Short mmCIF file of C-alpha atoms in Angstrom, two decimals:
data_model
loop_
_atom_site.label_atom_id
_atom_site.label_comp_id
_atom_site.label_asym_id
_atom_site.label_seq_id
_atom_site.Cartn_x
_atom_site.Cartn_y
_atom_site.Cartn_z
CA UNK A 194 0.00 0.00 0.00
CA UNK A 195 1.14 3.32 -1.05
CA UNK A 196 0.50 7.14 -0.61
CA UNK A 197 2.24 9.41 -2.25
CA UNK A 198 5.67 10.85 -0.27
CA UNK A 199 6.08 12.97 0.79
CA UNK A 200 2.39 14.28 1.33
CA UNK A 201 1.98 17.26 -0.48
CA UNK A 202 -1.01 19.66 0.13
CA UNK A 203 -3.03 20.84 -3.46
CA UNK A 204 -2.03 24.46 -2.18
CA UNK A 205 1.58 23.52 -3.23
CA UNK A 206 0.71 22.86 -7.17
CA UNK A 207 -1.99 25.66 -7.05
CA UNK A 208 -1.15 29.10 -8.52
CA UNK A 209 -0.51 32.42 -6.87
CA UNK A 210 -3.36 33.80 -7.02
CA UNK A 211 -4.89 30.89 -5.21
CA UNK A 212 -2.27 30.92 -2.78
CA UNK A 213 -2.45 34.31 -1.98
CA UNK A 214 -6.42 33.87 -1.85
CA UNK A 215 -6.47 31.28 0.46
CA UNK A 216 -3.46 32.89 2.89
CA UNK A 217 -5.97 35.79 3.51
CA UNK A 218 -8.98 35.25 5.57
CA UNK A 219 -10.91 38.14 4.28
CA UNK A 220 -9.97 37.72 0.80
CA UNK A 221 -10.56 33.83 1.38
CA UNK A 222 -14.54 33.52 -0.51
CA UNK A 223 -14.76 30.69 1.59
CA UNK A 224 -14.68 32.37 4.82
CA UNK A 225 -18.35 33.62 4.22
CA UNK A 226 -19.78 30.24 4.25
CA UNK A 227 -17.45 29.83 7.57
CA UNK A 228 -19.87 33.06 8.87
CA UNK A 229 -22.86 31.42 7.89
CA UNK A 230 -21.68 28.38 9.34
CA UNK A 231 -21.07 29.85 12.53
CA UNK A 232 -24.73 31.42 13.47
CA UNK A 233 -26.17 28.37 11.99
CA UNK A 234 -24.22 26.58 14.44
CA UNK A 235 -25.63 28.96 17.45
CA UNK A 236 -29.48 29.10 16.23
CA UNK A 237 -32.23 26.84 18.67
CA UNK A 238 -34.26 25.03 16.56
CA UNK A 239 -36.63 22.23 16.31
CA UNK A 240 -39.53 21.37 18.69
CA UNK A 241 -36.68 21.32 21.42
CA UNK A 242 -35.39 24.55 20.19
CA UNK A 243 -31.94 23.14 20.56
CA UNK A 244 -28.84 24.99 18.76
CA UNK A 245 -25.44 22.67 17.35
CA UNK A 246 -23.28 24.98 19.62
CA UNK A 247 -26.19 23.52 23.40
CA UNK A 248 -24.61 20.03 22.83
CA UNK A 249 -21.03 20.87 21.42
CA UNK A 250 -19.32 23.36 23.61
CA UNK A 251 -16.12 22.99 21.91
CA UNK A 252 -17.62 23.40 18.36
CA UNK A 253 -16.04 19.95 17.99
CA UNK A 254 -12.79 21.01 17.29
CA UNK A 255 -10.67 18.08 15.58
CA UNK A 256 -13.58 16.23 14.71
CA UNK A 257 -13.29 17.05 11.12
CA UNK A 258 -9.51 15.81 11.44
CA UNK A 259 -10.29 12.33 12.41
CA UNK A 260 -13.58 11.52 10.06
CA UNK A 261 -14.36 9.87 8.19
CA UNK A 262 -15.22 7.42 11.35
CA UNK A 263 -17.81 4.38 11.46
CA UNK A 264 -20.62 5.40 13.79
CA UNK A 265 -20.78 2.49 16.85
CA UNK A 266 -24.25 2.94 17.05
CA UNK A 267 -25.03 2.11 13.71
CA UNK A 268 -21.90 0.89 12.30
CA UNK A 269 -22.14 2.53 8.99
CA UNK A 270 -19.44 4.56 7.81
CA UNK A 271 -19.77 8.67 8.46
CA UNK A 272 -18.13 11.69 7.05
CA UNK A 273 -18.53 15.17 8.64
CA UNK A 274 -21.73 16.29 6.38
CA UNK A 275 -23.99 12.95 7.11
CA UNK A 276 -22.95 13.17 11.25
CA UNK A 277 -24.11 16.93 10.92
CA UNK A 278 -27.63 15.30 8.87
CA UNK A 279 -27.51 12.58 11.58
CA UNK A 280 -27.53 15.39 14.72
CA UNK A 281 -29.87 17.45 12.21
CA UNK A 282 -32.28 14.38 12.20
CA UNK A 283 -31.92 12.36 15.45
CA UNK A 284 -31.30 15.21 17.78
CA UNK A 285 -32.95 18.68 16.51
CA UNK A 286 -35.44 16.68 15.18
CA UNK A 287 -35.77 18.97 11.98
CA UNK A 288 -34.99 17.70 8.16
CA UNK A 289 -31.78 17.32 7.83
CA UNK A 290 -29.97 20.01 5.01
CA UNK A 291 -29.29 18.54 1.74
CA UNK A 292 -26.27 17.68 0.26
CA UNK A 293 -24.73 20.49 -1.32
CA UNK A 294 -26.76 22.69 0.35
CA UNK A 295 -25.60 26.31 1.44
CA UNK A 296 -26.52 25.00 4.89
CA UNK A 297 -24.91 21.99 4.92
CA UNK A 298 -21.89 23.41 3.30
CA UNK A 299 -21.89 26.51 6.09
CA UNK A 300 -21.98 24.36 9.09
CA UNK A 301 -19.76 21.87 7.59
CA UNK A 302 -17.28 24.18 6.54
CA UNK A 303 -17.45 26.33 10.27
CA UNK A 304 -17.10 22.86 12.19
CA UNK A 305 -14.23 21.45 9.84
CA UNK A 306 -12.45 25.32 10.19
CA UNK A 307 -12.25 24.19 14.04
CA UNK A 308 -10.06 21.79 13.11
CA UNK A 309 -8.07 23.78 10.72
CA UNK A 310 -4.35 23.14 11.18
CA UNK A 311 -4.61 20.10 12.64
CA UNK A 312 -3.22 16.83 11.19
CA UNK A 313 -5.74 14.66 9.64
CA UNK A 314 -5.87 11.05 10.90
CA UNK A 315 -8.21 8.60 10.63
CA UNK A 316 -9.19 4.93 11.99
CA UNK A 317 -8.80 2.80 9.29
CA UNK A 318 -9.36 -1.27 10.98
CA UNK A 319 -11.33 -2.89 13.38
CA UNK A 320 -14.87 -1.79 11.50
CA UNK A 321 -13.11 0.51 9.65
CA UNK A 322 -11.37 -1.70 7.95
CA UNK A 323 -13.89 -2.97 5.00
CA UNK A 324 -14.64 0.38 4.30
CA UNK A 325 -10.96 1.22 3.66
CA UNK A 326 -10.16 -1.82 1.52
CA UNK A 327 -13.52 -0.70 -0.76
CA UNK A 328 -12.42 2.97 -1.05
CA UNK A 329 -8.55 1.74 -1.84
CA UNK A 330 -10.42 -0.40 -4.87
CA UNK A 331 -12.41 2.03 -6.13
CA UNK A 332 -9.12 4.24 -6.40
CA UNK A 333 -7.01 2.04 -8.44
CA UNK A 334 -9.99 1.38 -10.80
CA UNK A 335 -9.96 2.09 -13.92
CA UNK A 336 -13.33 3.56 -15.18
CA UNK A 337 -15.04 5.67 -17.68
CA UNK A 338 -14.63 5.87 -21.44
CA UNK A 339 -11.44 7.30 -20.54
CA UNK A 340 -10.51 4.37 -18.58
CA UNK A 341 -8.42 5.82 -15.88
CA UNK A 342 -8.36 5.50 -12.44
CA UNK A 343 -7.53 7.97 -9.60
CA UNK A 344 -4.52 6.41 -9.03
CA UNK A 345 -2.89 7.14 -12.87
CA UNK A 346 -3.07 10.96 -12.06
CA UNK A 347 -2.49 10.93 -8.27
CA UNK A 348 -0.46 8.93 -7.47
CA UNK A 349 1.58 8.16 -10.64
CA UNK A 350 1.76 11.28 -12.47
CA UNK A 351 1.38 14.19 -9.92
CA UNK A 352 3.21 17.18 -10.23
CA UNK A 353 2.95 16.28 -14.40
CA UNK A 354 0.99 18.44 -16.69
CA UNK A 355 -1.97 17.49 -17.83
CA UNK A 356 -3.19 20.35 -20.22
CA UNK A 357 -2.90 23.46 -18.54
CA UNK A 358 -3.58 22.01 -14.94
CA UNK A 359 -0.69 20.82 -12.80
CA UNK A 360 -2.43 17.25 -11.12
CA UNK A 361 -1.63 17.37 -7.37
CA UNK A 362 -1.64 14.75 -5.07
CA UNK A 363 -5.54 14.69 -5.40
CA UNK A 364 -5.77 15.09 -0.95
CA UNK A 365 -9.37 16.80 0.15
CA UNK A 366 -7.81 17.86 3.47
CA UNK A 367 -8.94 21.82 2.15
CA UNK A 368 -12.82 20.59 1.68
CA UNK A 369 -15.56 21.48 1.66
CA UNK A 370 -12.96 24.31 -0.13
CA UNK A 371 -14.17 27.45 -2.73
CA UNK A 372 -13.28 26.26 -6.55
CA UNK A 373 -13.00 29.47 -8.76
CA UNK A 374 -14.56 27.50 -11.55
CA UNK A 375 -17.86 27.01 -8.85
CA UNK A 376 -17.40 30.19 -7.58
CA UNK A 377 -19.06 29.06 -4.90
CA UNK A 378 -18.09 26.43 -1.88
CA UNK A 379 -18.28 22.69 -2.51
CA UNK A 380 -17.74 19.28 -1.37
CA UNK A 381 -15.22 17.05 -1.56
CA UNK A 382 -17.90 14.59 -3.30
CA UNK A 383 -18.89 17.50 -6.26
CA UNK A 384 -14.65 17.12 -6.55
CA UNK A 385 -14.91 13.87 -7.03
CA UNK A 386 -17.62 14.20 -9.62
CA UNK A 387 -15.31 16.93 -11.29
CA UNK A 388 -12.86 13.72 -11.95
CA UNK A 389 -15.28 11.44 -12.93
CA UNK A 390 -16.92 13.51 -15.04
CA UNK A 391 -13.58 14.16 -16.38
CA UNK A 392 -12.98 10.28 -17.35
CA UNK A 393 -16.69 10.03 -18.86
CA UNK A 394 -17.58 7.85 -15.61
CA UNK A 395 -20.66 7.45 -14.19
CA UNK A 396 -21.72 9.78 -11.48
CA UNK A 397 -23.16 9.02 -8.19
CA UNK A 398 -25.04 11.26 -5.65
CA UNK A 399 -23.40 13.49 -3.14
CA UNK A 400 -22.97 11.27 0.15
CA UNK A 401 -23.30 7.75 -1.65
CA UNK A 402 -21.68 4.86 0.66
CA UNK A 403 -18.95 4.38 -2.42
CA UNK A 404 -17.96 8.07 -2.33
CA UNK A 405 -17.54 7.88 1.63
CA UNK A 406 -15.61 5.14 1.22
CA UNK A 407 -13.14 7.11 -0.97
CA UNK A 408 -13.13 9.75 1.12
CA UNK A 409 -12.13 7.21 3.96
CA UNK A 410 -9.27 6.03 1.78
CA UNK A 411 -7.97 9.49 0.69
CA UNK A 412 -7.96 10.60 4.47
CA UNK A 413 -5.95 8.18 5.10
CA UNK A 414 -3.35 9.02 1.74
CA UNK A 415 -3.28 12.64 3.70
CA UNK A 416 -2.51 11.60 6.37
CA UNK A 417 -0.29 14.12 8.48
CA UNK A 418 -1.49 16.53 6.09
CA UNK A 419 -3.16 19.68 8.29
CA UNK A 420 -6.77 20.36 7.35
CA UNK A 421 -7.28 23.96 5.23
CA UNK A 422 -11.10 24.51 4.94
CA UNK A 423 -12.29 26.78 3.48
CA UNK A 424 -9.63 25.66 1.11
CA UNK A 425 -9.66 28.20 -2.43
CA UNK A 426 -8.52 25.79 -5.55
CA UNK A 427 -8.93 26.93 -9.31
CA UNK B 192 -21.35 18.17 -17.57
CA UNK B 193 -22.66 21.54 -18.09
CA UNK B 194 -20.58 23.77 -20.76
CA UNK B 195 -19.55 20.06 -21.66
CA UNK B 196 -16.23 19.65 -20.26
CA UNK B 197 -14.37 16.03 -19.72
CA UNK B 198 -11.51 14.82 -19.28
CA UNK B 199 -10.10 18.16 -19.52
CA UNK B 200 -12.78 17.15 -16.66
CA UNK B 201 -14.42 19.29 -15.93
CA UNK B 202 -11.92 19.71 -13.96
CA UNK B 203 -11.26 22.55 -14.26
CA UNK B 204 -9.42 21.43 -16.95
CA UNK B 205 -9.48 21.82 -20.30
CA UNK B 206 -11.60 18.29 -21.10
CA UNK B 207 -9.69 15.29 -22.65
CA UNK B 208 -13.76 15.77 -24.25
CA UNK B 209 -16.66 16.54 -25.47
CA UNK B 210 -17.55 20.15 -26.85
CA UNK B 211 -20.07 19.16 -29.48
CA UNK B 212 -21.94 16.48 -27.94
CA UNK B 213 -21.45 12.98 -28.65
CA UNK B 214 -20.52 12.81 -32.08
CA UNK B 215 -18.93 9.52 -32.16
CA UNK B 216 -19.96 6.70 -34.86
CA UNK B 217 -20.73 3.17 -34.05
CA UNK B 218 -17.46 0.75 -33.59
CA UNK B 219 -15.96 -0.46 -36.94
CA UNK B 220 -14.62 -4.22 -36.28
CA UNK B 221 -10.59 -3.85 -36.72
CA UNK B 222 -8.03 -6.87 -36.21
CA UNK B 223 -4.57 -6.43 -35.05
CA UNK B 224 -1.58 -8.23 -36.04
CA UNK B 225 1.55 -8.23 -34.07
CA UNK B 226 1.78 -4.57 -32.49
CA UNK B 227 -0.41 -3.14 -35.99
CA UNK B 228 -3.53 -2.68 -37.45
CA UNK B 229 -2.77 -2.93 -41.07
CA UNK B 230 -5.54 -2.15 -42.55
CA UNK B 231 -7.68 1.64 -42.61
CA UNK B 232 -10.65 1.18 -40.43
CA UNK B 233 -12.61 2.56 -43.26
CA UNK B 234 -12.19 3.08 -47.20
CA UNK B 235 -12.14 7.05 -47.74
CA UNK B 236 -9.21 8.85 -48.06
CA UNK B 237 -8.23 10.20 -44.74
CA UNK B 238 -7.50 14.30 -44.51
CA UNK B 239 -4.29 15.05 -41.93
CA UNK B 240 -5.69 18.65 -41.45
CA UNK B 241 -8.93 17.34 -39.85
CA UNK B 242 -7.05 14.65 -38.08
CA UNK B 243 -5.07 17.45 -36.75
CA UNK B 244 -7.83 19.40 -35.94
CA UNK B 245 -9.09 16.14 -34.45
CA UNK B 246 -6.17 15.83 -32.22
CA UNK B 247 -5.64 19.72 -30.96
CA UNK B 248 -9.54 19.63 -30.20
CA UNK B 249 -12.18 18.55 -27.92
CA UNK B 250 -12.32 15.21 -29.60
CA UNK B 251 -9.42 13.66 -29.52
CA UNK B 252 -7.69 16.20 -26.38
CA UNK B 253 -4.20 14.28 -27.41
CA UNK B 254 -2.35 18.00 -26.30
CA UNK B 255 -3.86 17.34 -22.66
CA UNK B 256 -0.99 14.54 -22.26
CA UNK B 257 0.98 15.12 -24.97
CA UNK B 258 3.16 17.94 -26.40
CA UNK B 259 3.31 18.28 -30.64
CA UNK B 260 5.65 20.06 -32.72
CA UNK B 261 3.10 23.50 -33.83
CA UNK B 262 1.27 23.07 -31.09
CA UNK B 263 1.97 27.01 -30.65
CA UNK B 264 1.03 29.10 -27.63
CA UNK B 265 -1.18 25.92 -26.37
CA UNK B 266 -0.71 24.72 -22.93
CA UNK B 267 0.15 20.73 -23.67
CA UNK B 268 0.67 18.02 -21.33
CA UNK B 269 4.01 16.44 -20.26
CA UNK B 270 2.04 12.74 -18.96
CA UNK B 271 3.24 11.26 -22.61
CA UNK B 272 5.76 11.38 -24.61
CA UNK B 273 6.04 14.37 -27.21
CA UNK B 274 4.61 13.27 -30.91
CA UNK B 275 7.47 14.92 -32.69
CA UNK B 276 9.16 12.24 -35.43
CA UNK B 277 6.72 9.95 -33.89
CA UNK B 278 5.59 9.21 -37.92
CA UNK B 279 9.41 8.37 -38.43
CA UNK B 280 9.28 5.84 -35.28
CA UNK B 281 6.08 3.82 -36.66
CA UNK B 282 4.43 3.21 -39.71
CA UNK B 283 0.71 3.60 -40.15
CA UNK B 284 -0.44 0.27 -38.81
CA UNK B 285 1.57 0.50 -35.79
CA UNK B 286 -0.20 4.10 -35.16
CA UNK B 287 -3.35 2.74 -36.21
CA UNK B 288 -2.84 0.14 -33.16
CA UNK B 289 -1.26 2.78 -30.56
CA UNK B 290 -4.41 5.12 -31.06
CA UNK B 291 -7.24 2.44 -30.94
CA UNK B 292 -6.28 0.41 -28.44
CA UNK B 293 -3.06 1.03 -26.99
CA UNK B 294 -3.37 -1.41 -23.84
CA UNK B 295 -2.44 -3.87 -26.88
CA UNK B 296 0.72 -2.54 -26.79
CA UNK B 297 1.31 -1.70 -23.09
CA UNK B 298 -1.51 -2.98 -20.86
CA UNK B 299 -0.33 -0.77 -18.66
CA UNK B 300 -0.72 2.23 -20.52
CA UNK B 301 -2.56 5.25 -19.19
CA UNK B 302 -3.45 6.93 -22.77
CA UNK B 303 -7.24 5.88 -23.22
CA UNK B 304 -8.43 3.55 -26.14
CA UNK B 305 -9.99 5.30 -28.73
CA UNK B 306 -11.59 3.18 -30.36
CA UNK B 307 -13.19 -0.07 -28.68
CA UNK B 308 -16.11 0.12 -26.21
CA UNK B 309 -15.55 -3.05 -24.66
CA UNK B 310 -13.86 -4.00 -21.00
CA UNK B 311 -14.78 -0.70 -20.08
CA UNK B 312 -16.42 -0.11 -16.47
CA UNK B 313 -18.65 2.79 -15.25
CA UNK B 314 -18.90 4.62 -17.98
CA UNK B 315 -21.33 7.46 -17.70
CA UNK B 316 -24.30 6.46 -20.32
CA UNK B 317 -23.99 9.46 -22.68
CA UNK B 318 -20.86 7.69 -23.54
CA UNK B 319 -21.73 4.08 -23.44
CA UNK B 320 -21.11 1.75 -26.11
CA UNK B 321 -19.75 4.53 -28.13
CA UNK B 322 -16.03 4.75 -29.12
CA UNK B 323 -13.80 8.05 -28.48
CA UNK B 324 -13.11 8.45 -31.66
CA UNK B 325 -15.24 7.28 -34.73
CA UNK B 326 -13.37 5.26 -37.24
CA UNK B 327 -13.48 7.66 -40.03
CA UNK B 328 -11.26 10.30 -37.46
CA UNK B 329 -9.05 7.00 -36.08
CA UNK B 330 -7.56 7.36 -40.48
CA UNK B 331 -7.39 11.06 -40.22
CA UNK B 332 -5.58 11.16 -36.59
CA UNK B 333 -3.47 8.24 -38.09
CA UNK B 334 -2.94 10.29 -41.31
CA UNK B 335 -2.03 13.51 -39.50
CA UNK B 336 0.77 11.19 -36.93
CA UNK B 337 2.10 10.20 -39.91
CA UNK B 338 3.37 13.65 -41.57
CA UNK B 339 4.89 13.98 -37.83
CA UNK B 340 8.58 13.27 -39.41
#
């Protein structure tokens, strides 16, 4: 099993005009979904009127370093968007935000800029362990009409040309992160549909069990790598 | 795939695709022999200026990996080796062979096959069952390699 060495964040192959964007919290774009994010965070709702912030004191700094995670009670694997639907659901008791959402990506973006900085690392056996070995073979397969997998640009040909874009190691530790080509914030699973779509692969939806299994496998390629959100990438 | 960008993928990227929509013809039956197809996929006379064409745009999206001599002011990969001389290297067949299916040659190879649909996995359905290239722009692409002296 290999990762790429030594770990290098996307910031490093990005441009400097990205760079400079993302150095600068008030230039950052992404830094206004961090806002939203954080009176979302602080607003009682549901029939129990409960806020994120009356059950997380902490605003769970580090969580977003360490997930994905499998949930004990359920055992099902978890990244930081479904826990925040799961709390949404189970414990305000109001319908949870949609993927892609500006909600979802506010309060996910606030809660993972708690953990900004901080080295990502994840639990990948025990019941972790199946998920990891399913996100490591989706990786190295090939798919689309293109018939490449992630591996052929990220791990064998990073820091190559491919066009005009310089491929990076391919790590989401900066997500969800601001894309000038969204000009808005997105998810680390709209990236991955960016690739796919790329390779003429079939897409799946935001949150699906085979994207959060890649995401398990990639946090675990990053590891050591400090989490950026609000990330800005072109 | 809005503004229909692909492998230049949409990300963000140029697209190793699309553009005009799927454009591609159905699969033309070709047999190799050794590391060669030796014979045209099709009978008309293929045109190097379309084939170039073919290869600098959306359709083909060859400059996303590799660098060719006029290539100009484009921005061109460096993920293959350049095609300069590359008509000098290999004769038509062996072209024909290294653009249709190149994982004859090196099953390894990341350059994508242009021109089989089969023992292909996941790919989205706009796509499916359709080649990358039709075989009437395989002859032209192989036509335009060829002047590459």
């Amino acid at each position: 099993m290999s990762r790429p060495s030594p770990a290098r964040s996307g910031l490093v192959f990005a441009g400097p005009t990205v760079r400079a964007l993302q150095a600068d919290d008030f230039a950052n774009p992404g830094m206004l979904w961090v806002e939203r994010g954080q009176k979302l965070w602080s607003e009682p709702v549901g029939p129990s009127r409960r806020s994120c912030g009356s059950c997380h004191a902490d605003a769970l700094r580090g969580a977003a370093a360490s997930l994905p995670a499998v949930d004990a009670a359920t055992g099902r694997l978890v990244n930081l968007e479904s826990r925040i639907q799961a709390c949404q659901a189970q414990r305000q008791g109001i319908e949870p935000a949609a993927h892609e959402s500006d909600a979802l990506l506010a309060l996910s973006a606030y809660v993972a800029y708690q953990s900004r900085g901080m080295p990502v690392r994840v639990e990948v056996d025990g019941p972790a362990r199946p998920y990891f070995e399913r996100g490591r073979a989706s990786y190295h397969r090939r798919i689309g009409q293109l018939n490449l997998a992630c591996s052929h640009c990220h791990d064998a040909n990073w820091g190559r040309r491919l066009g005009p874009e310089t491929i990076s190691q391919g790590h989401g530790v900066g997500y969800p992160a601001y894309r000038l080509e969204w000009q808005a914030l997105g998810s680390l699973h709209r990236r991955f549909r960016s690739c796919l779509s790329g390779v003429r692969a079939e897409m799946l939806p935001q949150g699906h069990p085979d994207y959060l299994a890649l995401e398990l496998y990639l946090a675990w390629r990053a590891s050591s790598l400090p989490v950026e959100t609000p990330a800005v990438r072109r | 795939m809005a503004g229909g960008r692909s492998l230049g993928l949409e990300l963000g990227v140029a697209a190793l695709a699309v553009g005009s929509g799927v454009t591609a013809q159905p699969l033309v039956a070709w047999q190799a022999r050794g590391d060669a197809i030796p014979r045209p996929l099709v009978e008309a006379m293929p045109d190097a200026a379309r084939g170039r064409e073919i290869a600098f745009g959306r359709d083909g999206n060859c400059l996303l990996c590799h660098g060719a001599p006029d290539s100009g002011a484009r921005p061109v990969g460096n993920l293959a080796p350049p095609l300069a001389g590359v008509g000098s290297r290999l004769d038509a067949g062996q072209l024909r062979l290294r653009v249709v299916d190149p994982s004859r040659v090196n099953p390894g190879s990341l350059m994508p096959r242009y021109h089989v649909t089969e023992g292909l996995s996941q790919v989205a359905e706009a796509w499916r069952g359709r080649p990358v290239l039709s075989a009437e722009q395989i002859e032209d692409v192989v036509a335009w390699l060829s002047t590459l002296r």
